[in-house]
Short mmCIF file of C-alpha atoms and ligand atoms in Angstrom, two decimals:
data_model
loop_
_atom_site.label_atom_id
_atom_site.label_comp_id
_atom_site.label_asym_id
_atom_site.label_seq_id
_atom_site.Cartn_x
_atom_site.Cartn_y
_atom_site.Cartn_z
CA MET A 14 -13.97 -6.44 37.99
CA THR A 15 -12.10 -3.53 36.45
CA ASN A 16 -8.81 -5.22 35.81
CA ALA A 17 -8.40 -5.32 32.04
CA ASN A 18 -6.39 -2.57 30.33
CA ILE A 19 -7.44 -3.39 26.79
CA ALA A 20 -10.40 -5.02 25.06
CA VAL A 21 -10.80 -6.71 21.71
CA VAL A 22 -14.23 -6.71 20.08
CA GLY A 23 -14.68 -9.18 17.22
CA LEU A 24 -12.99 -12.52 17.59
CA ALA A 25 -12.62 -13.88 14.07
CA VAL A 26 -9.06 -14.91 13.16
CA MET A 27 -7.52 -11.41 13.09
CA GLY A 28 -9.25 -10.36 16.31
CA SER A 29 -8.41 -13.60 18.15
CA ASN A 30 -4.79 -13.42 17.08
CA LEU A 31 -4.48 -9.78 18.08
CA ALA A 32 -6.08 -10.57 21.45
CA ARG A 33 -3.63 -13.45 21.99
CA ASN A 34 -0.73 -11.22 21.01
CA LEU A 35 -1.88 -8.57 23.51
CA ALA A 36 -2.37 -11.15 26.25
CA SER A 37 1.10 -12.57 25.75
CA ARG A 38 2.78 -9.23 26.56
CA GLU A 39 3.83 -8.24 30.04
CA GLY A 40 1.39 -5.89 31.72
CA ASN A 41 -1.66 -6.54 29.54
CA THR A 42 -4.94 -8.03 30.71
CA VAL A 43 -7.27 -8.47 27.77
CA ALA A 44 -11.06 -8.39 27.87
CA VAL A 45 -12.70 -10.09 24.88
CA TYR A 46 -16.15 -9.76 23.35
CA ASN A 47 -17.80 -11.19 20.28
CA ARG A 48 -21.39 -10.71 19.08
CA THR A 49 -21.82 -14.46 19.00
CA THR A 50 -20.73 -15.55 22.50
CA ALA A 51 -19.88 -19.09 21.40
CA LYS A 52 -16.83 -17.66 19.62
CA THR A 53 -15.69 -15.98 22.84
CA ASP A 54 -16.08 -19.28 24.70
CA ASP A 55 -14.11 -21.12 22.01
CA LEU A 56 -11.24 -18.64 22.30
CA LEU A 57 -11.17 -18.89 26.08
CA ALA A 58 -11.23 -22.69 25.96
CA ALA A 59 -8.48 -22.87 23.32
CA HIS A 60 -6.22 -20.38 25.11
CA PRO A 61 -6.47 -20.62 28.87
CA GLU A 62 -2.86 -19.36 29.08
CA ALA A 63 -3.98 -15.94 27.81
CA GLY A 64 -5.97 -15.16 30.97
CA PHE A 65 -8.71 -13.46 28.95
CA VAL A 66 -11.51 -11.66 30.74
CA LYS A 67 -14.74 -12.78 29.14
CA ALA A 68 -17.47 -10.23 28.42
CA ALA A 69 -20.85 -11.56 27.41
CA THR A 70 -22.30 -8.09 26.83
CA MET A 71 -20.91 -4.70 25.88
CA GLN A 72 -21.80 -3.46 29.38
CA GLU A 73 -19.74 -6.27 30.91
CA LEU A 74 -16.92 -5.28 28.59
CA ALA A 75 -17.06 -1.66 29.73
CA ASP A 76 -17.22 -2.74 33.39
CA SER A 77 -14.16 -4.96 32.99
CA LEU A 78 -11.92 -2.15 31.76
CA GLN A 79 -9.74 0.30 33.69
CA THR A 80 -10.28 3.92 32.72
CA PRO A 81 -9.61 5.41 30.32
CA ARG A 82 -11.15 2.37 28.67
CA THR A 83 -9.54 1.20 25.48
CA ALA A 84 -11.18 -1.21 23.03
CA ILE A 85 -9.94 -2.39 19.65
CA ILE A 86 -12.64 -3.27 17.14
CA MET A 87 -11.72 -6.15 14.83
CA VAL A 88 -14.83 -6.70 12.73
CA LYS A 89 -15.35 -6.75 9.00
CA ALA A 90 -14.96 -3.16 7.75
CA GLY A 91 -18.23 -1.46 6.89
CA LYS A 92 -21.64 -1.58 8.55
CA ALA A 93 -20.42 -3.88 11.33
CA THR A 94 -17.85 -1.26 12.32
CA ASP A 95 -20.53 1.41 12.65
CA ALA A 96 -22.78 -0.95 14.62
CA VAL A 97 -20.02 -1.84 17.09
CA ILE A 98 -18.93 1.79 17.46
CA ASP A 99 -22.52 2.73 18.38
CA GLU A 100 -22.68 -0.02 20.98
CA LEU A 101 -19.34 0.96 22.50
CA VAL A 102 -20.26 4.62 22.59
CA SER A 103 -23.39 3.71 24.56
CA VAL A 104 -21.36 2.05 27.35
CA PHE A 105 -18.13 4.13 27.27
CA GLU A 106 -17.49 7.53 28.86
CA PRO A 107 -15.71 10.71 27.79
CA GLY A 108 -11.94 10.15 27.67
CA ASP A 109 -12.29 6.48 26.71
CA ILE A 110 -10.75 5.27 23.48
CA ILE A 111 -12.32 3.28 20.66
CA VAL A 112 -9.86 1.88 18.11
CA ASP A 113 -10.90 0.51 14.75
CA GLY A 114 -8.28 -2.04 13.69
CA GLY A 115 -10.13 -3.05 10.55
CA ASN A 116 -9.35 -2.09 6.97
CA ALA A 117 -11.62 0.95 6.90
CA LEU A 118 -11.61 3.45 4.08
CA PHE A 119 -9.89 6.52 5.56
CA THR A 120 -12.79 8.80 4.67
CA ASP A 121 -15.04 6.57 6.79
CA THR A 122 -12.53 6.94 9.59
CA ILE A 123 -12.58 10.73 9.25
CA ARG A 124 -16.39 10.64 9.43
CA ARG A 125 -16.44 8.27 12.43
CA GLU A 126 -13.79 10.22 14.31
CA ALA A 127 -15.77 13.43 13.94
CA ALA A 128 -18.99 11.74 15.11
CA VAL A 129 -17.42 9.95 18.09
CA ARG A 130 -15.52 13.08 19.14
CA GLU A 131 -18.89 14.76 19.78
CA THR A 132 -19.39 12.36 22.69
CA GLY A 133 -16.01 13.16 24.24
CA ILE A 134 -14.77 9.67 23.42
CA HIS A 135 -11.61 9.28 21.34
CA PHE A 136 -11.79 7.39 18.08
CA VAL A 137 -8.62 6.01 16.52
CA GLY A 138 -8.48 4.39 13.09
CA CYS A 139 -5.49 2.07 13.21
CA GLY A 140 -4.07 0.36 10.15
CA ILE A 141 -2.84 -3.13 10.97
CA SER A 142 -0.64 -4.92 8.49
CA GLY A 143 0.82 -8.38 8.52
CA GLY A 144 -2.21 -10.59 8.13
CA GLU A 145 -3.06 -13.32 10.61
CA GLU A 146 0.56 -14.12 11.35
CA GLY A 147 1.39 -10.48 11.99
CA ALA A 148 -1.61 -10.01 14.25
CA LEU A 149 -0.43 -12.93 16.38
CA ASN A 150 3.32 -12.32 16.47
CA GLY A 151 3.80 -8.65 15.72
CA PRO A 152 2.11 -6.46 13.12
CA SER A 153 3.11 -3.11 11.71
CA LEU A 154 0.69 -0.62 13.25
CA MET A 155 -0.47 2.69 11.79
CA PRO A 156 -2.67 4.52 14.30
CA GLY A 157 -4.35 7.86 13.59
CA GLY A 158 -6.50 9.84 16.01
CA THR A 159 -5.56 12.43 18.59
CA ALA A 160 -2.14 12.74 20.18
CA GLU A 161 -3.95 12.55 23.53
CA SER A 162 -5.37 9.10 22.80
CA TYR A 163 -1.96 7.96 21.59
CA ALA A 164 -0.53 8.69 25.03
CA THR A 165 -2.65 5.82 26.39
CA LEU A 166 -2.70 3.67 23.29
CA GLY A 167 0.95 4.03 22.28
CA PRO A 168 2.45 1.83 25.03
CA ILE A 169 -0.14 -0.89 24.38
CA LEU A 170 0.50 -0.85 20.64
CA ARG A 171 4.25 -0.77 21.18
CA SER A 172 3.94 -3.90 23.31
CA ILE A 173 2.52 -5.95 20.42
CA ALA A 174 4.12 -4.44 17.33
CA ALA A 175 6.72 -6.14 15.19
CA VAL A 176 10.25 -5.10 16.06
CA ALA A 177 12.85 -3.94 13.53
CA GLU A 178 16.37 -3.34 14.80
CA GLY A 179 15.08 -3.02 18.34
CA GLU A 180 12.34 -0.51 17.52
CA PRO A 181 8.62 -1.34 17.55
CA CYS A 182 6.94 -0.84 14.17
CA VAL A 183 4.37 1.70 15.31
CA THR A 184 4.16 5.45 15.30
CA HIS A 185 1.38 8.01 15.64
CA ILE A 186 0.80 8.70 11.95
CA GLY A 187 -1.41 11.77 12.28
CA THR A 188 -4.90 12.83 13.28
CA ASP A 189 -8.27 11.26 12.36
CA GLY A 190 -7.96 9.12 9.20
CA ALA A 191 -4.19 9.43 8.70
CA GLY A 192 -3.46 5.91 9.96
CA HIS A 193 -5.96 4.20 7.70
CA PHE A 194 -4.82 6.38 4.82
CA VAL A 195 -1.21 5.28 5.22
CA LYS A 196 -2.34 1.66 5.56
CA MET A 197 -4.26 2.04 2.30
CA VAL A 198 -1.18 3.34 0.49
CA HIS A 199 0.83 0.51 2.01
CA ASN A 200 -1.58 -1.90 0.36
CA GLY A 201 -1.37 -0.03 -2.93
CA ILE A 202 2.41 -0.32 -2.87
CA GLU A 203 1.98 -4.00 -2.04
CA TYR A 204 -0.09 -4.44 -5.23
CA ALA A 205 2.65 -2.78 -7.29
CA ASP A 206 5.40 -4.80 -5.65
CA MET A 207 3.57 -8.07 -6.28
CA GLN A 208 2.80 -7.19 -9.90
CA LEU A 209 6.43 -6.23 -10.56
CA ILE A 210 7.63 -9.52 -9.12
CA ALA A 211 5.05 -11.37 -11.23
CA GLU A 212 6.20 -9.58 -14.38
CA ALA A 213 9.82 -10.41 -13.56
CA TYR A 214 8.92 -14.09 -13.15
CA ASP A 215 6.95 -14.16 -16.41
CA LEU A 216 9.72 -12.51 -18.43
CA ILE A 217 12.38 -14.82 -17.03
CA ARG A 218 10.26 -17.89 -17.60
CA ARG A 219 9.34 -17.04 -21.16
CA GLY A 220 12.69 -15.54 -22.06
CA THR A 221 14.91 -18.26 -20.66
CA GLY A 222 12.67 -21.32 -20.45
CA LYS A 223 13.63 -21.85 -16.80
CA SER A 224 11.20 -23.85 -14.67
CA PRO A 225 9.36 -22.31 -11.72
CA ALA A 226 11.68 -24.16 -9.33
CA GLU A 227 14.73 -22.78 -11.15
CA ILE A 228 13.26 -19.30 -10.99
CA ALA A 229 12.68 -19.85 -7.28
CA ASP A 230 16.46 -20.18 -7.01
CA VAL A 231 16.84 -16.87 -8.83
CA PHE A 232 14.52 -15.17 -6.34
CA ASP A 233 16.36 -16.76 -3.43
CA GLU A 234 19.54 -15.26 -4.78
CA TRP A 235 17.93 -11.86 -5.26
CA ASN A 236 16.79 -12.09 -1.68
CA GLN A 237 20.42 -12.00 -0.58
CA GLY A 238 20.90 -8.52 -2.05
CA GLU A 239 19.30 -5.10 -2.26
CA LEU A 240 15.91 -6.60 -3.23
CA GLU A 241 15.71 -8.55 0.02
CA SER A 242 12.08 -8.52 1.10
CA TYR A 243 9.26 -10.65 2.40
CA LEU A 244 7.52 -10.68 -0.99
CA ILE A 245 10.63 -11.90 -2.85
CA GLU A 246 11.12 -14.56 -0.16
CA ILE A 247 7.57 -15.93 -0.39
CA THR A 248 7.65 -15.77 -4.19
CA ALA A 249 10.47 -18.32 -4.15
CA GLU A 250 8.39 -20.55 -1.89
CA VAL A 251 5.31 -20.30 -4.08
CA LEU A 252 7.32 -21.06 -7.22
CA ARG A 253 8.90 -24.10 -5.63
CA GLN A 254 5.59 -25.59 -4.53
CA VAL A 255 4.54 -28.77 -6.38
CA ASP A 256 0.89 -29.71 -6.77
CA ALA A 257 0.23 -33.00 -4.98
CA ASP A 258 -2.48 -34.10 -7.45
CA THR A 259 -0.72 -33.52 -10.74
CA GLY A 260 2.95 -33.31 -9.82
CA LYS A 261 3.12 -30.03 -11.72
CA PRO A 262 4.40 -26.75 -10.32
CA LEU A 263 1.50 -25.36 -8.29
CA VAL A 264 1.79 -22.03 -10.11
CA ASP A 265 0.87 -23.85 -13.32
CA VAL A 266 -2.40 -25.24 -11.98
CA ILE A 267 -3.60 -22.09 -10.21
CA LEU A 268 -6.18 -20.23 -12.31
CA ASP A 269 -4.52 -17.03 -13.56
CA ALA A 270 -7.28 -14.69 -12.40
CA ALA A 271 -6.10 -12.45 -9.53
CA GLY A 272 -8.55 -11.37 -6.87
CA ALA A 273 -8.59 -8.15 -4.89
CA LYS A 274 -10.29 -6.89 -1.77
CA GLY A 275 -10.36 -3.27 -2.88
CA THR A 276 -7.60 -1.42 -1.03
CA GLY A 277 -5.51 -1.17 -4.20
CA ALA A 278 -8.45 0.34 -6.04
CA TRP A 279 -8.99 2.78 -3.15
CA THR A 280 -5.37 3.88 -3.38
CA VAL A 281 -5.79 4.62 -7.07
CA GLN A 282 -9.22 6.26 -6.74
CA THR A 283 -7.88 8.50 -3.98
CA ALA A 284 -4.80 9.33 -6.04
CA LEU A 285 -7.00 10.33 -8.97
CA ASP A 286 -8.89 12.70 -6.68
CA LEU A 287 -5.64 14.14 -5.36
CA GLY A 288 -4.16 14.38 -8.86
CA VAL A 289 -1.17 12.23 -7.99
CA PRO A 290 0.13 9.86 -10.67
CA VAL A 291 0.46 6.49 -8.98
CA SER A 292 0.77 4.76 -12.33
CA GLY A 293 2.69 1.73 -11.06
CA ILE A 294 0.01 0.99 -8.48
CA ALA A 295 -2.77 1.67 -11.00
CA GLU A 296 -1.26 -0.73 -13.54
CA ALA A 297 -1.01 -3.38 -10.84
CA VAL A 298 -4.69 -2.97 -9.98
CA PHE A 299 -5.68 -2.99 -13.66
CA ALA A 300 -3.50 -6.05 -14.33
CA ARG A 301 -5.54 -7.95 -11.75
CA SER A 302 -8.75 -6.71 -13.38
CA LEU A 303 -7.57 -7.81 -16.82
CA SER A 304 -6.54 -11.22 -15.52
CA SER A 305 -10.03 -11.79 -14.18
CA LYS A 306 -11.79 -11.02 -17.48
CA LEU A 307 -11.67 -14.69 -18.44
CA ALA A 308 -14.36 -14.63 -21.14
CA GLN A 309 -12.83 -11.59 -22.82
CA ARG A 310 -9.37 -13.10 -22.68
CA GLU A 311 -10.68 -16.33 -24.17
CA ALA A 312 -12.38 -14.43 -27.00
CA ALA A 313 -9.22 -12.39 -27.62
CA SER A 314 -6.77 -15.27 -27.48
CA ASP A 315 -6.47 -15.50 -31.28
CA LEU A 316 -5.54 -11.85 -31.75
CA PRO A 317 -2.19 -11.65 -33.54
CA GLY A 318 1.07 -11.39 -31.61
CA PRO A 319 4.73 -11.39 -32.62
CA ALA A 320 5.53 -13.70 -35.52
CA GLU A 321 8.48 -15.43 -33.93
CA ALA A 322 8.97 -17.27 -30.69
CA TRP A 323 11.30 -15.48 -28.29
CA LYS A 324 14.27 -16.71 -26.33
CA VAL A 325 17.08 -14.61 -24.94
CA ASP A 326 20.65 -15.36 -25.99
CA ASP A 327 22.23 -14.90 -22.61
CA ALA A 328 19.96 -16.05 -19.80
CA ASP A 329 22.18 -14.80 -16.97
CA ALA A 330 22.54 -11.35 -18.48
CA PHE A 331 18.81 -11.11 -19.07
CA ILE A 332 18.01 -12.19 -15.52
CA GLU A 333 20.33 -9.48 -14.21
CA ASP A 334 18.57 -6.94 -16.46
CA VAL A 335 15.21 -8.04 -15.08
CA ARG A 336 16.51 -7.73 -11.52
CA GLN A 337 17.57 -4.15 -12.21
CA ALA A 338 14.28 -3.35 -13.95
CA LEU A 339 12.44 -4.70 -10.95
CA PHE A 340 14.46 -2.59 -8.57
CA ALA A 341 14.04 0.59 -10.62
CA SER A 342 10.28 0.05 -11.00
CA LYS A 343 10.00 -0.65 -7.31
CA VAL A 344 11.65 2.66 -6.46
CA VAL A 345 9.08 4.35 -8.73
CA ALA A 346 6.17 2.57 -7.00
CA TYR A 347 7.36 3.69 -3.56
CA SER A 348 8.12 7.20 -4.75
CA GLN A 349 4.61 7.48 -6.17
CA GLY A 350 3.08 6.04 -2.99
CA PHE A 351 4.93 8.60 -0.87
CA ASP A 352 3.79 11.35 -3.24
CA GLU A 353 0.23 10.29 -2.48
CA ILE A 354 0.91 10.43 1.26
CA VAL A 355 2.41 13.92 0.92
CA ALA A 356 -0.55 15.17 -1.12
CA ALA A 357 -3.12 13.75 1.30
CA ALA A 358 -1.23 15.13 4.30
CA GLU A 359 -1.44 18.57 2.74
CA GLU A 360 -5.12 18.17 1.89
CA HIS A 361 -6.12 16.88 5.33
CA GLY A 362 -3.68 18.80 7.51
CA TRP A 363 -1.77 15.74 8.67
CA GLN A 364 1.79 16.07 9.94
CA ILE A 365 3.09 12.79 8.54
CA GLU A 366 6.75 11.96 8.98
CA LYS A 367 7.64 10.04 5.86
CA GLY A 368 10.80 8.56 7.32
CA GLU A 369 8.76 7.22 10.24
CA VAL A 370 6.30 5.60 7.84
CA ALA A 371 9.13 3.76 6.10
CA ARG A 372 10.57 2.83 9.50
CA ILE A 373 7.39 1.13 10.73
CA TRP A 374 7.05 -0.80 7.46
CA ARG A 375 10.39 -2.54 8.05
CA ALA A 376 8.89 -5.47 9.93
CA GLY A 377 5.53 -7.09 10.49
CA CYS A 378 3.95 -5.98 7.22
CA ILE A 379 3.75 -7.49 3.77
CA ILE A 380 6.02 -4.94 2.06
CA ARG A 381 8.79 -5.24 4.63
CA ALA A 382 12.07 -4.93 2.80
CA ARG A 383 15.68 -4.04 3.27
CA PHE A 384 15.38 -0.89 1.20
CA LEU A 385 12.87 0.73 3.59
CA ASN A 386 15.96 1.59 5.65
CA ASP A 387 17.19 3.59 2.70
CA ILE A 388 13.86 5.42 2.49
CA THR A 389 14.01 6.33 6.17
CA GLU A 390 17.55 7.54 5.69
CA ALA A 391 16.62 9.55 2.60
CA TYR A 392 13.91 11.42 4.49
CA ALA A 393 16.10 11.82 7.57
CA THR A 394 18.76 13.51 5.44
CA THR A 395 16.34 15.60 3.36
CA PRO A 396 12.86 15.80 4.95
CA GLU A 397 11.52 18.00 2.14
CA LEU A 398 12.57 15.84 -0.79
CA PRO A 399 10.44 16.85 -3.82
CA ALA A 400 10.15 13.14 -4.57
CA LEU A 401 11.64 10.06 -2.98
CA ILE A 402 13.25 9.09 -6.28
CA LEU A 403 15.32 12.30 -6.08
CA ALA A 404 17.20 11.28 -2.93
CA PRO A 405 20.90 10.75 -3.75
CA TYR A 406 20.70 7.03 -2.97
CA PHE A 407 17.75 6.50 -5.33
CA ARG A 408 19.25 8.70 -8.05
CA ASP A 409 22.26 6.40 -7.96
CA ILE A 410 20.00 3.37 -8.32
CA MET A 411 18.32 4.94 -11.32
CA ALA A 412 21.69 5.70 -12.89
CA ALA A 413 22.79 2.12 -12.35
CA THR A 414 19.61 0.43 -13.53
CA GLN A 415 17.94 2.54 -16.19
CA GLN A 416 19.69 0.99 -19.20
CA ALA A 417 18.78 -2.53 -18.13
CA TRP A 418 15.23 -1.35 -17.42
CA ARG A 419 14.92 -0.03 -20.97
CA ARG A 420 16.26 -3.27 -22.45
CA VAL A 421 13.71 -5.28 -20.49
CA VAL A 422 10.76 -3.09 -21.53
CA VAL A 423 11.90 -3.27 -25.19
CA ALA A 424 12.27 -7.05 -24.97
CA ALA A 425 8.83 -7.42 -23.41
CA ALA A 426 7.20 -5.28 -26.10
CA GLN A 427 8.93 -7.14 -28.91
CA ALA A 428 8.16 -10.53 -27.44
CA GLY A 429 4.51 -9.65 -26.86
CA ILE A 430 4.74 -10.19 -23.12
CA PRO A 431 2.69 -7.81 -21.00
CA ALA A 432 4.82 -5.84 -18.54
CA PRO A 433 2.45 -3.02 -17.63
CA ALA A 434 4.07 -2.11 -14.33
CA PHE A 435 7.64 -2.22 -15.69
CA SER A 436 6.76 -0.15 -18.74
CA SER A 437 4.44 2.38 -17.11
CA SER A 438 7.00 2.97 -14.36
CA LEU A 439 9.63 3.64 -17.00
CA SER A 440 7.30 6.05 -18.81
CA TYR A 441 6.64 7.83 -15.53
CA TYR A 442 10.38 8.08 -14.93
CA ASP A 443 10.99 9.52 -18.37
CA GLY A 444 8.04 11.88 -17.98
CA LEU A 445 9.28 13.11 -14.63
CA ARG A 446 12.77 13.87 -15.89
CA ALA A 447 11.71 15.33 -19.26
CA ASP A 448 12.75 18.90 -20.14
CA ARG A 449 9.65 19.39 -22.23
CA LEU A 450 6.45 17.37 -22.30
CA PRO A 451 3.83 17.28 -25.05
CA ALA A 452 1.49 18.73 -22.44
CA ALA A 453 2.18 21.98 -24.31
CA LEU A 454 0.30 20.53 -27.28
CA VAL A 455 -2.51 19.34 -25.01
CA GLN A 456 -2.85 22.89 -23.70
CA GLY A 457 -3.05 24.13 -27.29
CA GLN A 458 -5.77 21.60 -28.05
CA ARG A 459 -7.69 22.55 -24.93
CA ASP A 460 -7.49 26.19 -25.83
CA PHE A 461 -8.63 25.42 -29.40
CA PHE A 462 -11.88 23.66 -28.57
CA GLY A 463 -12.67 25.02 -25.14
CA ALA A 464 -10.87 28.34 -24.76
CA HIS A 465 -9.28 26.86 -21.66
CA THR A 466 -6.26 29.23 -22.02
CA TYR A 467 -2.58 28.49 -21.52
CA ARG A 468 0.45 30.01 -19.91
CA ARG A 469 3.65 30.87 -21.78
CA ILE A 470 7.23 29.95 -21.01
CA ASP A 471 8.48 33.46 -21.66
CA ARG A 472 6.14 35.76 -19.73
CA GLU A 473 3.60 35.89 -16.94
CA GLY A 474 -0.12 35.79 -17.57
CA THR A 475 -2.81 33.63 -19.12
CA PHE A 476 -3.40 33.58 -22.84
CA HIS A 477 -5.95 32.52 -25.42
CA THR A 478 -5.59 32.31 -29.16
CA GLN A 479 -8.65 33.32 -31.21
CA TRP A 480 -8.68 30.09 -33.21
CA SER A 481 -11.88 30.75 -35.11
CA GLY A 482 -10.97 34.35 -35.94
CA ASP A 483 -7.72 35.90 -36.98
CA ARG A 484 -5.69 33.57 -34.75
CA THR A 485 -4.08 36.37 -32.79
CA GLU A 486 -3.25 35.80 -29.19
CA ILE A 487 -4.97 37.79 -26.48
CA GLU A 488 -4.23 37.98 -22.81
CA ALA A 489 -7.11 36.30 -21.02
CA THR A 490 -8.50 37.96 -17.92
CA ASP A 491 -9.99 35.06 -15.99
CA THR A 492 -8.07 31.85 -15.47
CA HIS A 493 -9.79 28.50 -15.82
P1 LIG B 527 -19.92 -12.92 14.80
O1 LIG B 527 -18.95 -13.98 15.20
O2 LIG B 527 -20.98 -12.71 15.78
O3 LIG B 527 -20.43 -13.13 13.38
C1 LIG B 527 -15.77 -11.01 11.52
O4 LIG B 527 -16.90 -11.18 10.72
C2 LIG B 527 -16.15 -10.59 12.91
O5 LIG B 527 -17.03 -9.46 12.84
C3 LIG B 527 -16.88 -11.64 13.73
O6 LIG B 527 -16.34 -11.59 15.01
C4 LIG B 527 -18.31 -11.18 13.68
O7 LIG B 527 -19.10 -11.56 14.78
C5 LIG B 527 -18.13 -9.70 13.70
N1 LIG B 527 -19.32 -8.97 13.22
C6 LIG B 527 -19.79 -8.94 11.97
N2 LIG B 527 -20.88 -8.14 11.91
C7 LIG B 527 -21.09 -7.66 13.15
C8 LIG B 527 -22.04 -6.76 13.72
N3 LIG B 527 -22.99 -6.20 12.97
N4 LIG B 527 -21.94 -6.51 15.04
C9 LIG B 527 -20.98 -7.07 15.78
N5 LIG B 527 -20.04 -7.90 15.30
C10 LIG B 527 -20.10 -8.19 14.01
#
């Protein structure tokens, strides 16, 4: 009965869709297992065309697989993942491969990989992006784990991945938790992208008085140009949707409290630990948090705002400014996200090819966009870019957009419209390019109250001023 080359464990929607995707590709025979067997039976009954091999127990699953056995776990990330890994380890043999396709925190993946490796079994944390639709028709796949396991897994993953310009959207990201790490940053960038689009919509609506359907047309038009992306495309569809009950735009009857499943927060928490400013992503996460503080917002709703109502004079010119501000802020969000990838790669010893990451995000995933081609090209031309934003192509975008970006941030501030991602991205940009930062003053303050010392611009060494004494400067011996 050893005729399956791949197994899927966990047959909720994502698992079922991934199993169907696998089964639909030439050369794959898919064994399926779910803790509750009724779900396995339902899947087999609904999709006889898939030719699934049913496993009622983990042992049956192991027996149904060719060696090296390969199983993809698709259960809710957390305790269930550990439980299923333990069960698989008990029926698998050295050389077999266990893949976690859930949204695991990369540090969990690092821990699991180390534990499973002890048994001689490979463990691969694989980021899967694209939601239910992607799982079924072609996701973007971000596998970690050993190069050895990728030799077996790679062809299987390539068979189901989304395809962009003829190339499957999968690459071996790096060892142990690298795949789940990159997936996490992908989600963080997704938060920023969505928030930026939402700010653009809000500014246009309040500045021009256009209806959601009219703004949908604006997004459709933007989707013809350099902003072309899945998120811009679906934004137009959401804005055009009319509520059947009330006849109002759906966006006007949806409660304005944004939810989150936590991957954005992980991206920011991890960035804080790494000391990488992912301010655009952080503002996007915080904007969702603020939106959900309904009682606080209600209590604060009578706080004073600008005295006068705001309308722009030239709607078309303002919309073009907003488009440019969106593009510039988006470049910042991606640049910051790639900074986080670079910092983590250094910390964890991952050899991550940034251009490859951008390449596999071009289809299948939520942040798929035309400009990912430009990111791939930027890293292909200059692999050691100090920051993505410094690639010639992105410098040119900044030169072309920064004035409009400033006008939009000024307008938002004066009109009392929150634009946290637009404005924090602009502050980051100005901070990055500044000749001098007031960090010098912060160092002085730190030295004053904590003798934390400072360095000088004009000579080597570490210095401390004796603030409570005669205020002379001494060269400090130990550095803090
Ligand atoms: P179930 O159908 O038996 O509940 C999403 O919740 C998927 O994860 C489902 O397939 C679910 O199986 C599975 N799952 C959740 N917790 C699990 C556990 N502890 N062991 C095995 N599968 C689990």
